[in-house]
Short mmCIF file of C-alpha atoms in Angstrom, two decimals:
data_model
loop_
_atom_site.label_atom_id
_atom_site.label_comp_id
_atom_site.label_asym_id
_atom_site.label_seq_id
_atom_site.Cartn_x
_atom_site.Cartn_y
_atom_site.Cartn_z
CA MET S 1 6.46 10.72 -89.12
CA PRO S 2 8.61 13.03 -91.25
CA LEU S 3 12.33 13.18 -90.71
CA PRO S 4 13.59 16.17 -88.74
CA PRO S 5 15.62 18.84 -90.56
CA LEU S 6 19.31 18.04 -90.94
CA ALA S 7 20.31 20.98 -88.72
CA ASP S 8 18.16 19.65 -85.86
CA ILE S 9 19.69 16.20 -86.22
CA LEU S 10 23.19 17.71 -86.13
CA ASP S 11 22.39 19.68 -82.96
CA GLU S 12 21.50 16.43 -81.19
CA TYR S 13 24.30 14.40 -82.83
CA GLU S 14 27.02 16.78 -81.61
CA LEU S 15 25.96 16.24 -77.98
CA LEU S 16 26.31 12.46 -78.13
CA ASP S 17 29.21 10.07 -77.61
CA PRO S 18 30.03 7.65 -80.48
CA GLU S 19 27.85 4.80 -79.19
CA GLU S 20 24.86 7.11 -78.73
CA ARG S 21 25.45 8.45 -82.26
CA TYR S 22 25.00 4.92 -83.61
CA ARG S 23 21.71 4.68 -81.72
CA LEU S 24 20.61 8.04 -83.14
CA LEU S 25 21.36 6.83 -86.68
CA ILE S 26 19.46 3.60 -86.09
CA ASP S 27 16.49 5.55 -84.73
CA LEU S 28 16.57 7.86 -87.75
CA GLY S 29 16.48 4.84 -90.04
CA ARG S 30 13.37 3.61 -88.24
CA LYS S 31 11.67 6.91 -89.08
CA LEU S 32 11.97 6.34 -92.81
CA GLU S 33 8.67 5.93 -94.58
CA PRO S 34 8.24 2.22 -95.39
CA MET S 35 9.37 1.30 -98.89
CA PRO S 36 7.22 -1.35 -100.54
CA ASP S 37 9.15 -4.51 -101.47
CA ALA S 38 7.89 -4.12 -105.04
CA LEU S 39 10.09 -1.01 -105.37
CA LYS S 40 13.22 -2.81 -104.17
CA THR S 41 14.46 -3.75 -107.60
CA ASP S 42 17.76 -3.78 -109.44
CA ALA S 43 16.79 -0.39 -110.92
CA THR S 44 16.43 1.24 -107.47
CA LYS S 45 19.45 -0.45 -105.86
CA VAL S 46 22.39 1.83 -105.09
CA ARG S 47 25.63 0.46 -106.53
CA GLY S 48 28.86 0.43 -104.55
CA CYS S 49 27.39 -0.01 -101.08
CA SER S 50 28.50 -2.98 -99.00
CA ALA S 51 24.96 -3.09 -97.57
CA SER S 52 21.92 -3.26 -99.82
CA VAL S 53 20.37 0.19 -100.29
CA TRP S 54 17.38 1.10 -102.44
CA VAL S 55 16.21 4.62 -103.32
CA TYR S 56 13.06 5.46 -105.27
CA PRO S 57 12.38 9.08 -106.28
CA ALA S 58 8.87 10.27 -107.08
CA ALA S 59 7.80 13.67 -108.41
CA GLN S 60 5.34 15.68 -106.36
CA ASP S 61 3.36 18.80 -107.20
CA GLY S 62 5.53 21.80 -107.94
CA GLY S 63 8.46 19.72 -109.21
CA ARG S 64 9.48 18.64 -105.74
CA LEU S 65 10.90 15.17 -105.16
CA HIS S 66 9.81 12.67 -102.55
CA PHE S 67 12.12 9.74 -101.87
CA LEU S 68 11.42 6.30 -100.51
CA ALA S 69 14.49 4.43 -99.32
CA ASP S 70 15.51 1.36 -97.39
CA SER S 71 18.56 -0.68 -96.43
CA ASN S 72 19.15 -4.11 -94.98
CA ALA S 73 21.63 -2.64 -92.47
CA ALA S 74 20.39 -0.50 -89.57
CA ILE S 75 23.22 2.05 -89.45
CA THR S 76 23.31 2.36 -93.23
CA LYS S 77 19.56 2.97 -93.17
CA GLY S 78 20.21 5.77 -90.68
CA ILE S 79 22.79 7.35 -92.97
CA VAL S 80 20.27 7.14 -95.82
CA ALA S 81 17.80 8.92 -93.52
CA LEU S 82 20.40 11.69 -92.98
CA VAL S 83 20.71 12.14 -96.74
CA LEU S 84 16.93 12.23 -97.14
CA SER S 85 16.69 14.84 -94.38
CA ALA S 86 18.82 17.07 -96.58
CA VAL S 87 16.89 16.53 -99.84
CA GLN S 88 13.34 15.39 -99.10
CA GLY S 89 10.64 17.60 -100.64
CA LYS S 90 13.03 19.92 -102.43
CA PRO S 91 12.82 20.76 -106.15
CA ALA S 92 14.91 18.52 -108.41
CA ALA S 93 17.05 21.44 -109.58
CA GLU S 94 17.89 22.41 -105.99
CA ILE S 95 18.86 18.83 -105.17
CA ALA S 96 21.02 18.56 -108.30
CA ALA S 97 22.87 21.75 -107.31
CA MET S 98 23.31 20.66 -103.68
CA ASP S 99 26.58 19.29 -102.35
CA VAL S 100 25.12 16.55 -100.15
CA ALA S 101 28.55 15.33 -99.06
CA ARG S 102 29.35 18.81 -97.80
CA ALA S 103 26.01 19.01 -95.97
CA LEU S 104 26.92 15.78 -94.17
CA GLU S 105 30.54 16.78 -93.36
CA PRO S 106 29.71 18.04 -89.83
CA PHE S 107 28.59 14.51 -88.91
CA ALA S 108 32.17 13.21 -89.56
CA LEU S 109 30.71 9.86 -90.56
CA ALA S 110 33.96 8.58 -92.08
CA LYS S 111 35.67 9.09 -88.72
CA HIS S 112 33.12 6.97 -86.86
CA LEU S 113 32.14 4.36 -89.42
CA SER S 114 34.12 1.92 -91.48
#
């Protein structure tokens, strides 16, 4: 099941109290396409995260990127799913030019998460 667009997630997120927002993030993480264990290597591991996070990009037709990702922490996995909702299936150049942090600002994640 593909992830919903970031704008749709935000519409739902804004209606929820903090505890329900955690549940939404966890549910989003469950919607991530499974990442094979063979791809969870040192090369795909994201540095600087307190939880383990792996991201594997693959090129698709037309220069678009498809990402597989996983985390060993449920809420972190949900945040990864938010990021993927913003970039999944877009051309590499568009992703490189995108300010992902700005796209996620409306979620105020730093306010709700430590």
